[in-house]
PDB file of C-alpha atoms in Angstrom:
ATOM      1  CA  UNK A 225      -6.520 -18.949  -4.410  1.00 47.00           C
ATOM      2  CA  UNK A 226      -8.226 -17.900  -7.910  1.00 44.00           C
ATOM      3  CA  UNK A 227      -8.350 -19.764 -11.061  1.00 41.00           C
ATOM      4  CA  UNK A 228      -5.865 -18.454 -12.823  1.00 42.00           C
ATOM      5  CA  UNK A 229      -4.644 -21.825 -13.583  1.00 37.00           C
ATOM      6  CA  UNK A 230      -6.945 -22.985 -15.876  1.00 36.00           C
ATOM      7  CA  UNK A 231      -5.168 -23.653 -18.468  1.00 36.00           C
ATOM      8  CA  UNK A 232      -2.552 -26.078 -18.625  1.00 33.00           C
ATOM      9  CA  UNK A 233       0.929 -24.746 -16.928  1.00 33.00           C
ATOM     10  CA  UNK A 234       2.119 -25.287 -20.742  1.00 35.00           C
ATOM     11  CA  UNK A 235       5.802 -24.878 -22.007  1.00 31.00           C
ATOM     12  CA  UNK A 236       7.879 -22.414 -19.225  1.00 33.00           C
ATOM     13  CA  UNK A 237       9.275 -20.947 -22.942  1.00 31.00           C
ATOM     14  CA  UNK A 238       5.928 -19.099 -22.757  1.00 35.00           C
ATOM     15  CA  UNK A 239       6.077 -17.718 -19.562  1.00 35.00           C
ATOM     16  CA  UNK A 240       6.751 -14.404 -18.267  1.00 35.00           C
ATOM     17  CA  UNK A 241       8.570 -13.430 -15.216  1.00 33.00           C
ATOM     18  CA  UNK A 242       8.694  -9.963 -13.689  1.00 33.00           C
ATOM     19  CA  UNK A 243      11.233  -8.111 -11.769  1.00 33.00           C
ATOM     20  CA  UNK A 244      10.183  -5.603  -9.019  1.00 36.00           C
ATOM     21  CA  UNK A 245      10.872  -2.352 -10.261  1.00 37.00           C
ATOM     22  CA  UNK A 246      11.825   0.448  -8.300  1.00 37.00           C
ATOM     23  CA  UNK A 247       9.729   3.794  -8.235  1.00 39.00           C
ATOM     24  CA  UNK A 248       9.933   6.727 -10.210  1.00 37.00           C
ATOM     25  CA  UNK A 249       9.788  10.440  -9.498  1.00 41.00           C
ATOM     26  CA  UNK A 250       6.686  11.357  -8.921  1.00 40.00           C
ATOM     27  CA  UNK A 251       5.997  13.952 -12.120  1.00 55.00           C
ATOM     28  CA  UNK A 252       3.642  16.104 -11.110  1.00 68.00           C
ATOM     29  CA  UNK A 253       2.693  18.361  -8.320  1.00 83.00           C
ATOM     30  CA  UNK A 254       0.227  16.794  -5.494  1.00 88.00           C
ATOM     31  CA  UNK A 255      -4.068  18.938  -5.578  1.00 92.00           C
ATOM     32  CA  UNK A 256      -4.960  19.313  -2.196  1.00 95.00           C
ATOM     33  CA  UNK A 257      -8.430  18.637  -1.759  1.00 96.00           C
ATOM     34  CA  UNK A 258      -9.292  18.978   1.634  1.00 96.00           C
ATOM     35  CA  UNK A 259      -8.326  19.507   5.589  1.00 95.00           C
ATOM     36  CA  UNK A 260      -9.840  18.909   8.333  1.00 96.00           C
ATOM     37  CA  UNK A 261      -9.708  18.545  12.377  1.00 96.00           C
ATOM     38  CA  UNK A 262      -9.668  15.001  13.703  1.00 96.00           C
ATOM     39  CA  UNK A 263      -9.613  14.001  16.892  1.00 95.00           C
ATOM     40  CA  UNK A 264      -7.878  11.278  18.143  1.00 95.00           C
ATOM     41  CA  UNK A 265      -7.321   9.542  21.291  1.00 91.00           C
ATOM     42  CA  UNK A 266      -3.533   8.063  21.401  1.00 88.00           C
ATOM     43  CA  UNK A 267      -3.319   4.658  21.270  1.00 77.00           C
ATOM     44  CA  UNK A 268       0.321   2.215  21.254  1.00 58.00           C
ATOM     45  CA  UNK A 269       2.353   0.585  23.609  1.00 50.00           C
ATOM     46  CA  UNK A 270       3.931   3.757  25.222  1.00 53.00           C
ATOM     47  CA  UNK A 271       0.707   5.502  25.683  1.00 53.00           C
ATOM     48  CA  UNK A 272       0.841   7.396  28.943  1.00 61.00           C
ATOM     49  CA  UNK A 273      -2.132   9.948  28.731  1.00 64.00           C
ATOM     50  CA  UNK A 274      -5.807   9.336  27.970  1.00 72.00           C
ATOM     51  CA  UNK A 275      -6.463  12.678  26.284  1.00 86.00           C
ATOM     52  CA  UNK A 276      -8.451  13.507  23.319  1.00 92.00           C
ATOM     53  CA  UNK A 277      -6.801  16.024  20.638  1.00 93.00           C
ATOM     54  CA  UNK A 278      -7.487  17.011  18.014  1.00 95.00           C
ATOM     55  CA  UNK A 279      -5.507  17.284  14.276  1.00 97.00           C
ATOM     56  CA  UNK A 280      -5.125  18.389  10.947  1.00 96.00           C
ATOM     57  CA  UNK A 281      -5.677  15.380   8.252  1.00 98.00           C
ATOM     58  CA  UNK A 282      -4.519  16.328   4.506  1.00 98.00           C
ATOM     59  CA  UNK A 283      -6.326  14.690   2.196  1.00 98.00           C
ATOM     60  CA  UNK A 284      -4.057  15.114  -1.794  1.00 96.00           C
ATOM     61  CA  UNK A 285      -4.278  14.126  -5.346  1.00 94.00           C
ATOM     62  CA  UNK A 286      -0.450  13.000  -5.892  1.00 93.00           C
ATOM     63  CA  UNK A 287       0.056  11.188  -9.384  1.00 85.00           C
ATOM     64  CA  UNK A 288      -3.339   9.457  -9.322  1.00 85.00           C
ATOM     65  CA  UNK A 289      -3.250   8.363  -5.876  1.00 92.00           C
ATOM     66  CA  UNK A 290      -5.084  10.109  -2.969  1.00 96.00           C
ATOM     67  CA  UNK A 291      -2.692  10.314   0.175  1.00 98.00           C
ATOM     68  CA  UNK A 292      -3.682  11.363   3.648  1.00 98.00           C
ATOM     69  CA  UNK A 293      -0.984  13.234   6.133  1.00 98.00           C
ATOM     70  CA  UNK A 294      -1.487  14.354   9.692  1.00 97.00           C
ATOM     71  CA  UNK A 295       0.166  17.282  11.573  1.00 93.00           C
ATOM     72  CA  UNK A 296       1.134  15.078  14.165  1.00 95.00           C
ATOM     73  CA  UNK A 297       4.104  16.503  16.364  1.00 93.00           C
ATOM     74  CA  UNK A 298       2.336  14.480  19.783  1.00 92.00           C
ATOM     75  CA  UNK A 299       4.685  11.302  19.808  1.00 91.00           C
ATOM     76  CA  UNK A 300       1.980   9.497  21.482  1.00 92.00           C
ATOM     77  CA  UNK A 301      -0.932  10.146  19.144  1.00 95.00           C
ATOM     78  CA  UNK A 302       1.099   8.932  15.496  1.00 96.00           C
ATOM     79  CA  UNK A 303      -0.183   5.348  15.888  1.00 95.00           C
ATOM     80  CA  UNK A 304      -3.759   6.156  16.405  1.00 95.00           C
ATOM     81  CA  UNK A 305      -3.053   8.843  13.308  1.00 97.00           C
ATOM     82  CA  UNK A 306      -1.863   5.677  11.305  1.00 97.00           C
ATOM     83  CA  UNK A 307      -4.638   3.510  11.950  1.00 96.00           C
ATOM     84  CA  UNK A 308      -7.154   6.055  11.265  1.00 97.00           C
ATOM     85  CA  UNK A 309      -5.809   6.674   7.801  1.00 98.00           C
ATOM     86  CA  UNK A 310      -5.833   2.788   6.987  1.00 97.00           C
ATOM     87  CA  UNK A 311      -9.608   3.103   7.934  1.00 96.00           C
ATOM     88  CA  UNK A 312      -9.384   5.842   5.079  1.00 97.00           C
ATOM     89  CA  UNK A 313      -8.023   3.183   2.575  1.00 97.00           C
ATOM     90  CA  UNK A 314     -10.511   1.026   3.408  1.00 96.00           C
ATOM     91  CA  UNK A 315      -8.428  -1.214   5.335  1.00 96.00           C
ATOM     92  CA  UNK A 316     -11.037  -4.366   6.319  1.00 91.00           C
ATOM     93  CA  UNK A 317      -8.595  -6.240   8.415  1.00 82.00           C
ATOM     94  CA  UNK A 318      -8.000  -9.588   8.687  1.00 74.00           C
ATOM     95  CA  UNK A 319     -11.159 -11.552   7.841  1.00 69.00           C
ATOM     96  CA  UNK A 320     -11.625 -15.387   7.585  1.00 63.00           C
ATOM     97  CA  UNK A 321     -10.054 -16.803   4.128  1.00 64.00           C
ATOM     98  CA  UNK A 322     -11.079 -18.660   1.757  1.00 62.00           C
ATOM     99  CA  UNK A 323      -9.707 -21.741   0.986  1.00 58.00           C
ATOM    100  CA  UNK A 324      -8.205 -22.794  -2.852  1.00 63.00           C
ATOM    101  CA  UNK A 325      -9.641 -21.491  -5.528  1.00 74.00           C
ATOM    102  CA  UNK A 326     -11.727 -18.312  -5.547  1.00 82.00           C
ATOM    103  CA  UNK A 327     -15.086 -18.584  -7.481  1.00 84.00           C
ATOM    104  CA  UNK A 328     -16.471 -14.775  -8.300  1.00 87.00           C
ATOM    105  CA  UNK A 329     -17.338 -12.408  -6.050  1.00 89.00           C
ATOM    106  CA  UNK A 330     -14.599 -14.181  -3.497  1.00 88.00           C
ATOM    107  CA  UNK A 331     -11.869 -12.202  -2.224  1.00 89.00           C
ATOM    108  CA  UNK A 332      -8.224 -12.681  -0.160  1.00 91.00           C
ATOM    109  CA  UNK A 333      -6.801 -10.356   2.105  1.00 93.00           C
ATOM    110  CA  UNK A 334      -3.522  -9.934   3.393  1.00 93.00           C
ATOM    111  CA  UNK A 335      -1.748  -7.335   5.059  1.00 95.00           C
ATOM    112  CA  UNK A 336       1.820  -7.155   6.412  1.00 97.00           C
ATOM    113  CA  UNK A 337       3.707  -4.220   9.319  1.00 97.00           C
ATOM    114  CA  UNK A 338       7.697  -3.009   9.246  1.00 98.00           C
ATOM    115  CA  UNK A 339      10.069  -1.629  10.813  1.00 98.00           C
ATOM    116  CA  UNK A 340      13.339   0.003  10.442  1.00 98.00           C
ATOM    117  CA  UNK A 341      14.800   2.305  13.806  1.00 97.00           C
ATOM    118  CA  UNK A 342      11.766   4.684  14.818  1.00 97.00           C
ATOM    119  CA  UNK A 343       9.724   4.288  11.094  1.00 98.00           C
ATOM    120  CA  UNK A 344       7.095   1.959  10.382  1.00 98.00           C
ATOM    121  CA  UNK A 345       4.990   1.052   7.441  1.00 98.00           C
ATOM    122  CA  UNK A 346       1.943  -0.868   7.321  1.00 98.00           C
ATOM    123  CA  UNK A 347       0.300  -2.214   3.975  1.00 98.00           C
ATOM    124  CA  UNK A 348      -2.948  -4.090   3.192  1.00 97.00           C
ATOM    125  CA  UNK A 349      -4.486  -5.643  -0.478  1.00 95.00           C
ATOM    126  CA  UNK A 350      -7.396  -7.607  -0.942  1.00 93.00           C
ATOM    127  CA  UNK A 351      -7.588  -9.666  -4.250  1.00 92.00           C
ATOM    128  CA  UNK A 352     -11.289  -9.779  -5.802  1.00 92.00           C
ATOM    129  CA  UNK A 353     -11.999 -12.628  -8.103  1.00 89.00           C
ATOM    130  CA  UNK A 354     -13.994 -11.530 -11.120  1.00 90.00           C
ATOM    131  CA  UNK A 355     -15.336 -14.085 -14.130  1.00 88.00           C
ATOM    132  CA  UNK A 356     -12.065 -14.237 -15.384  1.00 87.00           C
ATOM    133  CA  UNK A 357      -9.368 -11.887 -13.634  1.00 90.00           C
ATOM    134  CA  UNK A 358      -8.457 -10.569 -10.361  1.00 90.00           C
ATOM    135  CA  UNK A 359      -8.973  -7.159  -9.212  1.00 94.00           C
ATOM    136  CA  UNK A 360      -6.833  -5.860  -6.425  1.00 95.00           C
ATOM    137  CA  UNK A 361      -7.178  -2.834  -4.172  1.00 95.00           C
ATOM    138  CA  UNK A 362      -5.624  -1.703  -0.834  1.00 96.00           C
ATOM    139  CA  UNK A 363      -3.682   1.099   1.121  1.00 97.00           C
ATOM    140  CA  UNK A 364      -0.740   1.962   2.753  1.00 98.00           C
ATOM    141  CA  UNK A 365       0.681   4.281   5.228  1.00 98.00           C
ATOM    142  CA  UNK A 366       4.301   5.368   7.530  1.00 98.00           C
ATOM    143  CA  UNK A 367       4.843   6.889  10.603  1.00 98.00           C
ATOM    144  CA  UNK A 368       8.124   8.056  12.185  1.00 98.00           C
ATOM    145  CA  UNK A 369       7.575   7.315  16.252  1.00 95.00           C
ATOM    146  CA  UNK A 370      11.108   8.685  17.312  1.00 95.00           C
ATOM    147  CA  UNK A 371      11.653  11.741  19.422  1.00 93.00           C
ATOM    148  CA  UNK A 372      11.057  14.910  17.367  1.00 95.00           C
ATOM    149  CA  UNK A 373       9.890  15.462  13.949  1.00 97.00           C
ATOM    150  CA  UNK A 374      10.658  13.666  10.660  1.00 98.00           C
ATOM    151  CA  UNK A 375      11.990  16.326   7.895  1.00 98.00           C
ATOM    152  CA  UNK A 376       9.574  14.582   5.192  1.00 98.00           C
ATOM    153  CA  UNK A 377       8.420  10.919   4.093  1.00 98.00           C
ATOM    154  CA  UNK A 378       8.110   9.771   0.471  1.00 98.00           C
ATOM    155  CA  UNK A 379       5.706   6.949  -0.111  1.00 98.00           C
ATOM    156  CA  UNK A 380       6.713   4.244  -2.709  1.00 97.00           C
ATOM    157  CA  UNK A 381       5.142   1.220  -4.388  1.00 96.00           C
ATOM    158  CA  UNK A 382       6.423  -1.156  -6.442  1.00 95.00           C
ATOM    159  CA  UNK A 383       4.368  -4.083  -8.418  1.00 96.00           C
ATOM    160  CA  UNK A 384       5.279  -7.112  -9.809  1.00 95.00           C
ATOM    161  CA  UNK A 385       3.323  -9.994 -11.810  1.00 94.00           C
ATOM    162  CA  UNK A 386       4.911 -13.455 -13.246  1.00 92.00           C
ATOM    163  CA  UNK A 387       2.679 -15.815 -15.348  1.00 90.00           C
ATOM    164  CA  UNK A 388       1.339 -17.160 -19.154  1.00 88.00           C
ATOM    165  CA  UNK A 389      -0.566 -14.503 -21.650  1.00 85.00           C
ATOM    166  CA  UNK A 390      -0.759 -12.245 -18.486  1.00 88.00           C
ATOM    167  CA  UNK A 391      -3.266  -9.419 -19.576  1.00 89.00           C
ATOM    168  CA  UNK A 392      -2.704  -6.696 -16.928  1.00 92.00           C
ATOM    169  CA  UNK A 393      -4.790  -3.563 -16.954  1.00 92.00           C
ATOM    170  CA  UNK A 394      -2.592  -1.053 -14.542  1.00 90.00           C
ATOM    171  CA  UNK A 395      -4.619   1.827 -12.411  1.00 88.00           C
ATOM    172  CA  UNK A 396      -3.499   5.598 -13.833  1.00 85.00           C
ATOM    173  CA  UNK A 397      -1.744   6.282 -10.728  1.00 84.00           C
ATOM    174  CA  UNK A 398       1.125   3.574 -11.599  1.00 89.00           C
ATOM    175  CA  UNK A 399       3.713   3.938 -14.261  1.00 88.00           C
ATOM    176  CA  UNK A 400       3.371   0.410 -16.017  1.00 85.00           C
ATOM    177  CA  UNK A 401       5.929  -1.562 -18.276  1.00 81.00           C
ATOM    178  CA  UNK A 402       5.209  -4.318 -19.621  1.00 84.00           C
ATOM    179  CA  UNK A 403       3.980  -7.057 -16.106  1.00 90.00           C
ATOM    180  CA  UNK A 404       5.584  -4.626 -13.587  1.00 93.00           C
ATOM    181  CA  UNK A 405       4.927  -0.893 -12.386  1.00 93.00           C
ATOM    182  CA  UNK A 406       5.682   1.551  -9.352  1.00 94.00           C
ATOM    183  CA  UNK A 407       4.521   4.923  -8.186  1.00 95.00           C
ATOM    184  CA  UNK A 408       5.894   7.385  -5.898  1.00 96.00           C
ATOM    185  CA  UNK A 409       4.741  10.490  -4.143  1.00 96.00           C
ATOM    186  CA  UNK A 410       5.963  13.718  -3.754  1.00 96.00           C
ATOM    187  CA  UNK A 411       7.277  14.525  -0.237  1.00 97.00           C
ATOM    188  CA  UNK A 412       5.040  14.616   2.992  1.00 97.00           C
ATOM    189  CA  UNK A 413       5.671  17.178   5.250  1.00 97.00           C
ATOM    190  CA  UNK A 414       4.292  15.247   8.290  1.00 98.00           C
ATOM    191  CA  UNK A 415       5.166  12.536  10.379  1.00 98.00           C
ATOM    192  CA  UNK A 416       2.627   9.996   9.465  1.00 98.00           C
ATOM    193  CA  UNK A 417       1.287   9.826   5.889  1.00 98.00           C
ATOM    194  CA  UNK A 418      -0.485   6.788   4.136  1.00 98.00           C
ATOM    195  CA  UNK A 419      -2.270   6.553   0.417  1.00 98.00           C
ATOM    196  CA  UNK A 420      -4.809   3.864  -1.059  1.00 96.00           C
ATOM    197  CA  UNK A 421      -4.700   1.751  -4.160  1.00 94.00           C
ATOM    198  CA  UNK A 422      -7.212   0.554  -6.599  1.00 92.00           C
ATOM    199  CA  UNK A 423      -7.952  -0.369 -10.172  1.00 91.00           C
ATOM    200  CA  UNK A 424      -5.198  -2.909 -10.735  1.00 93.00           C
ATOM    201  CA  UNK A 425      -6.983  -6.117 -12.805  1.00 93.00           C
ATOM    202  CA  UNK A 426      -4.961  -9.217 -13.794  1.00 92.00           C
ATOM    203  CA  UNK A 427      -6.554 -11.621 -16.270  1.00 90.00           C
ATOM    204  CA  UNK A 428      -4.687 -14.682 -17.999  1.00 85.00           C
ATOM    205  CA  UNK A 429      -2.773 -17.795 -16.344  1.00 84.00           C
ATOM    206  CA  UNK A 430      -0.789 -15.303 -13.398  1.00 83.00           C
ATOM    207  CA  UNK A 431       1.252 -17.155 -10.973  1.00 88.00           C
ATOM    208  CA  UNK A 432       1.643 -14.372  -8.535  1.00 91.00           C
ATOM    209  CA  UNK A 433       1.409 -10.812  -7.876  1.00 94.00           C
ATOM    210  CA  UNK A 434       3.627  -9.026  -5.288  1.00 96.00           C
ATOM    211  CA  UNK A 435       3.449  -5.862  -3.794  1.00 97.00           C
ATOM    212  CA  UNK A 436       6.289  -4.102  -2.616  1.00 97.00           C
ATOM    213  CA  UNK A 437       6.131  -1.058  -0.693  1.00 97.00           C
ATOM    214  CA  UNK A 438       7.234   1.241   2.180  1.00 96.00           C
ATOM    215  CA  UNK A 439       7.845   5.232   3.466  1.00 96.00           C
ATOM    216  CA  UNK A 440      11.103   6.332   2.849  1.00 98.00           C
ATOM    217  CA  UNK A 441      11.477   8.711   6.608  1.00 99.00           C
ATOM    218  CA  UNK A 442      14.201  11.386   6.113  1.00 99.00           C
ATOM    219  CA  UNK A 443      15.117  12.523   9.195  1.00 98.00           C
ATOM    220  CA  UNK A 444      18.609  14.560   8.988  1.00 97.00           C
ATOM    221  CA  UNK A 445      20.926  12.851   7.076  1.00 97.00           C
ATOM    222  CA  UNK A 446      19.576   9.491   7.890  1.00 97.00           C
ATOM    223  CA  UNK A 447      16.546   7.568   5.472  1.00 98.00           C
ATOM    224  CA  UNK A 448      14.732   4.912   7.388  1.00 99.00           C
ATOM    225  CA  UNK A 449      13.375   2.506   4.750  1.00 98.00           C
ATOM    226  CA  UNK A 450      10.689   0.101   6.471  1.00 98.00           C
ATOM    227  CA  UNK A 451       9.553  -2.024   3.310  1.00 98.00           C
ATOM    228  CA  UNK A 452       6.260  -4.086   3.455  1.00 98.00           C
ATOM    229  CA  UNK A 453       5.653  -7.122   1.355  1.00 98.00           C
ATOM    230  CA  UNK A 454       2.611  -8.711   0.179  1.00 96.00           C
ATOM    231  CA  UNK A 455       2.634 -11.779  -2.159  1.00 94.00           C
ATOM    232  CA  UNK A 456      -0.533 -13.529  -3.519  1.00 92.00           C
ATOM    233  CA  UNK A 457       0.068 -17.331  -5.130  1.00 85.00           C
ATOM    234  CA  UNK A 458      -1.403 -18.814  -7.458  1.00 73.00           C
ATOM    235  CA  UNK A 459      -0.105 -21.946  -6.915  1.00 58.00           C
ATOM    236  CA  UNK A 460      -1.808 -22.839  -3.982  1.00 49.00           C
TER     237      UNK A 460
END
């Protein structure tokens, strides 16, 4: 893991520990910048057809963040709709790890799938070592696979760092205070919906940074809340 340890773990008087936060309304309306036709072959366990369609992919500004929807109504084509949007976000996938402490250029990736009834949410990060700090980047994305159509999802991320003299430079798309932050996006009209994350850098002694996210899928009078976790450690 990096060397944020380099300093002595001094007196636990001068540390700083962080609570999750939860996510704030998003303020602002989302841009759209672009649609297009995709198509996509359906992919998933219940796959029973081979055919190639195709779909419309929304690509939006929303608070900072660019977020990707697709018109999906085709139960069987929502996972293969997901995973194309985590190729958006730059998703790398699991990749061999290194082993204690990063030197520069270095980088750990994790990545971590929910569920809650018919919704899922997926998240990745990858954590960068630089000179001195870490920079972080990533994506995430939620699907609702039941029968029918999802009224709307709302896409939420919540941040969290604990450590000593923590300097922690937070991306415009967050709303940072103090060592935590969140963001949230207006509603998706679609039933799978993902956005990507960058420009998060943590310099100091950190002892972790967490990552807390997930969809929340309306669908009638019920919220499925399928809520990915992703911790990096210091420590080890």
């Amino acid at each position: 893991m990096k060397k944020m340890l380099k300093s002595a773990l001094a007196l636990a008087m001068g540390a700083v520990m962080l609570m999750p936060v939860t996510a704030f309304a998003a303020e602002d309306e989302p841009t759209l910048i672009s649609t297009q036709e995709v198509a996509l072959s359906p992919s998933g366990a219940n796959t029973r057809s081979a055919e190639t369609k195709e779909f419309t992919l929304s690509t939006y500004e929303d608070n900072g963040r660019t977020v990707y929807s697709f018109d999906v109504e085709d139960e069987e084509y929502r996972q293969a709709a997901m995973e194309y949007i985590n190729e958006l976000t730059g998703d790398p996938g699991p990749t061999p790890q290194t082993r204690g402490i990063l030197q520069p250029g270095e980088s750990e990736y994790h990545n971590d799938t929910q569920y809650d009834g018919d919704a899922m949410s997926y998240a990745w990060k990858r954590n960068t070592a630089g000179q001195t700090d870490n920079n972080f980047e990533g994506g995430q994305s939620s699907l609702w696979s039941g029968s029918g159509n999802c009224d709307y999802i709302v896409l939420n991320q919540g941040i969290s760092v604990s450590g000593i003299a923590v300097s922690i430079s937070w991306p415009p798309s967050v709303s940072g205070s103090g060592s935590s932050a969140s963001w949230q996006s207006q509603p998706v009209y679609d039933n799978v919906a993902g956005a990507s994350f960058n420009g998060l850098v943590v310099g100091g002694t950190a002892f972790s940074c967490t990552f807390s996210e997930n969809g929340d899928v309306y669908v009638g009078s019920r919220i499925y809340r399928p809520t990915t976790t992703i911790k990096f450690s210091y420590f080890s």
